[in-house]
Coordinates of C-alpha atoms in Angstrom, one line a residue:
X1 CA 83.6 131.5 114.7
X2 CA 85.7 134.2 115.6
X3 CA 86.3 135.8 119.2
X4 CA 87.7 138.4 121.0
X5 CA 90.1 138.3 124.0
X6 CA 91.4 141.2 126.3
X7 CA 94.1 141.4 128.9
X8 CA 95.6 143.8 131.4
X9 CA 98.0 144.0 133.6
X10 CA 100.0 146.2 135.9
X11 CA 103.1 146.0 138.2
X12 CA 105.2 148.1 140.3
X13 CA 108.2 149.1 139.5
X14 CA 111.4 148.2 141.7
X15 CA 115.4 148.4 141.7
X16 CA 117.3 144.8 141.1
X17 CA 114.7 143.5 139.3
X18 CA 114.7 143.1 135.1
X19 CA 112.3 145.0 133.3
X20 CA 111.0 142.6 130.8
X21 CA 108.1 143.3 128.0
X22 CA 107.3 140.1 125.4
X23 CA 110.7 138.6 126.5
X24 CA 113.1 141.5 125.7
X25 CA 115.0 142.8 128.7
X26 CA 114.9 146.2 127.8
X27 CA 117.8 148.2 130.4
X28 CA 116.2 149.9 133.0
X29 CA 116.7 150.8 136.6
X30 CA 113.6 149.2 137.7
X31 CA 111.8 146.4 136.8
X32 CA 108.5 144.6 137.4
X33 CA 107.9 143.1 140.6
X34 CA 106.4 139.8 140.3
X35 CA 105.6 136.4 141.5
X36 CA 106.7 135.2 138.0
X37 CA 109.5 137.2 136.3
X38 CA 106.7 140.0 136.0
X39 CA 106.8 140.5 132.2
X40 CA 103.7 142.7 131.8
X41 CA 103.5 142.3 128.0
X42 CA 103.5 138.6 128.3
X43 CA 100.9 138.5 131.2
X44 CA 98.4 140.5 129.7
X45 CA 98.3 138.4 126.7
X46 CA 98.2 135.5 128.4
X47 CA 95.0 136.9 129.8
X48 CA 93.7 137.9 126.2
X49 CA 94.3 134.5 124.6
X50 CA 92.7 132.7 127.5
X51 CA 89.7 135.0 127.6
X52 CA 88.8 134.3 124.1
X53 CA 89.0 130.8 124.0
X54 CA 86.6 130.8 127.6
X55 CA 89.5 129.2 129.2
X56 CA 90.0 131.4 132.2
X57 CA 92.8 133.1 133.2
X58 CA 96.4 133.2 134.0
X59 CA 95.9 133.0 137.5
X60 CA 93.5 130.1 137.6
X61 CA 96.2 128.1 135.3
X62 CA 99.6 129.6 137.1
X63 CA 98.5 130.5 140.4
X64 CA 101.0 132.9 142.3
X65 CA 100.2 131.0 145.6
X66 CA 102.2 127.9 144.0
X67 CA 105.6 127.7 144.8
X68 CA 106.7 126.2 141.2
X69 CA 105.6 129.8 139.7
X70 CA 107.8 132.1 141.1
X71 CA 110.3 133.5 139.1
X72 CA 108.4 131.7 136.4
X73 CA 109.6 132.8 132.5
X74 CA 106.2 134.3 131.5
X75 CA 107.1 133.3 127.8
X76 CA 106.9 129.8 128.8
X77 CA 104.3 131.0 130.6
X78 CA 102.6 132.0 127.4
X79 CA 103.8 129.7 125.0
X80 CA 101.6 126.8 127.0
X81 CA 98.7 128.9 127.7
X82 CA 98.3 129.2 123.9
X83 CA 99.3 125.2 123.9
X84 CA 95.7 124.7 125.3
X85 CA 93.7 127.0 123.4
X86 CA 94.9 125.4 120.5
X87 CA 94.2 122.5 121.0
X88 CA 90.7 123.8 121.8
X89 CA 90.8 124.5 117.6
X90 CA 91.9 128.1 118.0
X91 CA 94.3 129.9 115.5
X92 CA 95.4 133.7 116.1
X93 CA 94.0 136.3 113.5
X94 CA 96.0 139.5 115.2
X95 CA 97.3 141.1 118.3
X96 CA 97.3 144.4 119.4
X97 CA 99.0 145.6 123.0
X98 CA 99.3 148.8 124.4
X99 CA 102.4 149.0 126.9
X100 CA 102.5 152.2 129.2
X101 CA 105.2 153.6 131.0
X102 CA 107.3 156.6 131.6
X103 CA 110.4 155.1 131.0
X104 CA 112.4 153.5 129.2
X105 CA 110.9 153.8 126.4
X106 CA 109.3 151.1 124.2
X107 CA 109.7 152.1 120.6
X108 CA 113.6 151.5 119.9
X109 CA 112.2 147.6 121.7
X110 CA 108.9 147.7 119.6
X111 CA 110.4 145.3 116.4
X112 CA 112.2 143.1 118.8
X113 CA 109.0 142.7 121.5
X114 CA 106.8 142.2 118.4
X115 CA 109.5 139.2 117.0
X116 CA 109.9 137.6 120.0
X117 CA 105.8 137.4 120.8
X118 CA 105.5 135.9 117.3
X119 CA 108.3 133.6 117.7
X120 CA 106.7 131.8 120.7
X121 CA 103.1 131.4 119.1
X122 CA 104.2 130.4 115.6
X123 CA 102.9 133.2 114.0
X124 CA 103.9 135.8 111.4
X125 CA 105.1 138.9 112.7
X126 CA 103.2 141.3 111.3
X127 CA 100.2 139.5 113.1
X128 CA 101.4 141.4 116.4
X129 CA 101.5 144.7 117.1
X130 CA 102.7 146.6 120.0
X131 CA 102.8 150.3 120.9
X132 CA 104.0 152.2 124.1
X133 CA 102.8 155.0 125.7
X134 CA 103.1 156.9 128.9
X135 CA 101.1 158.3 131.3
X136 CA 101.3 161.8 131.0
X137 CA 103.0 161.7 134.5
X138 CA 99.3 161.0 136.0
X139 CA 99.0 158.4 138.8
X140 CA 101.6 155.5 139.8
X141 CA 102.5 154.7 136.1
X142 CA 103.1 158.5 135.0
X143 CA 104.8 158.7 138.6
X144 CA 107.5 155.8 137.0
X145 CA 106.5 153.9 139.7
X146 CA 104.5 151.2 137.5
X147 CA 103.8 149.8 134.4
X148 CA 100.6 148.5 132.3
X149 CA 99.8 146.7 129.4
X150 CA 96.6 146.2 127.4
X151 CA 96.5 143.7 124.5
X152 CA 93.0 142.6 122.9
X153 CA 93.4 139.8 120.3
X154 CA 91.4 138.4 117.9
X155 CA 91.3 134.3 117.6
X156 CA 89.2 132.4 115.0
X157 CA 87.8 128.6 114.8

């Protein structure tokens, strides 16, 4: 059996806060506002792993109304969502994420983002992929004042 997952996620953009995509502090002047450390990347994956095992979401299994969350490393975060769906059976096939942003840019980060995600799931590298974009300057993400990513993944049984 094979099944797909997808995952989004946004957050603001503010000053003294790290701006963090799959684990890599990349410099910045802004970072994500969160409950957790607000790593997008991680976040959004978390979402797609979850979804395609039908085992909710990240809010259901890290609610940001819990006090033991906040300022939460989302790779942890991550590392034991995909601790439950595999021990629901589940292996990854690949992953594919979109990040979008003005600035900074993602590319001279891409290798490193791609390393670390693999490095927390146990997974070969070139199983993950990751590209950034921006927002042509349209809306709160092209305004810099926001950033989005979009990973699908593909799990099997």
């Amino acid at each position: 059996m094979i099944r797909i997952g997808l995952g989004k996620d946004v957050h603001r953009l503010v000053p003294g806060r790290p701006f963090l995509v799959g684990g890599i502090a990349i410099p910045s002047d802004r970072g994500e506002l969160g409950h957790s450390d607000g790593d997008v990347l991680a976040h959004a994956l978390t979402d797609a792993l979850l979804g395609a095992a039908g085992l909710g979401d990240i809010g259901e299994l890290f609610p940001p109304t819990q006090e033991r969350w906040k300022d939460a490393n989302s790779m942890e975060l991550l590392k034991t969502a995909w601790g439950k769906v595999q021990k629901e059976g589940w292996r990854i096939l690949n992953i594919d994420g979109v990040v979008t942003c003005e600035k900074p840019k993602i590319l001279p980060y891409r290798d490193s983002i791609r390393s670390s995600l693999a490095t927390v799931l146990g997974i070969p590298v070139n199983s993950v992929f990751i590209k950034g974009k921006t927002n042509e300057k349209l809306d709160a993400i092209g305004a810099g004042d926001a950033v989005e990513a979009l990973v699908v993944c593909l799990l099997e049984k």
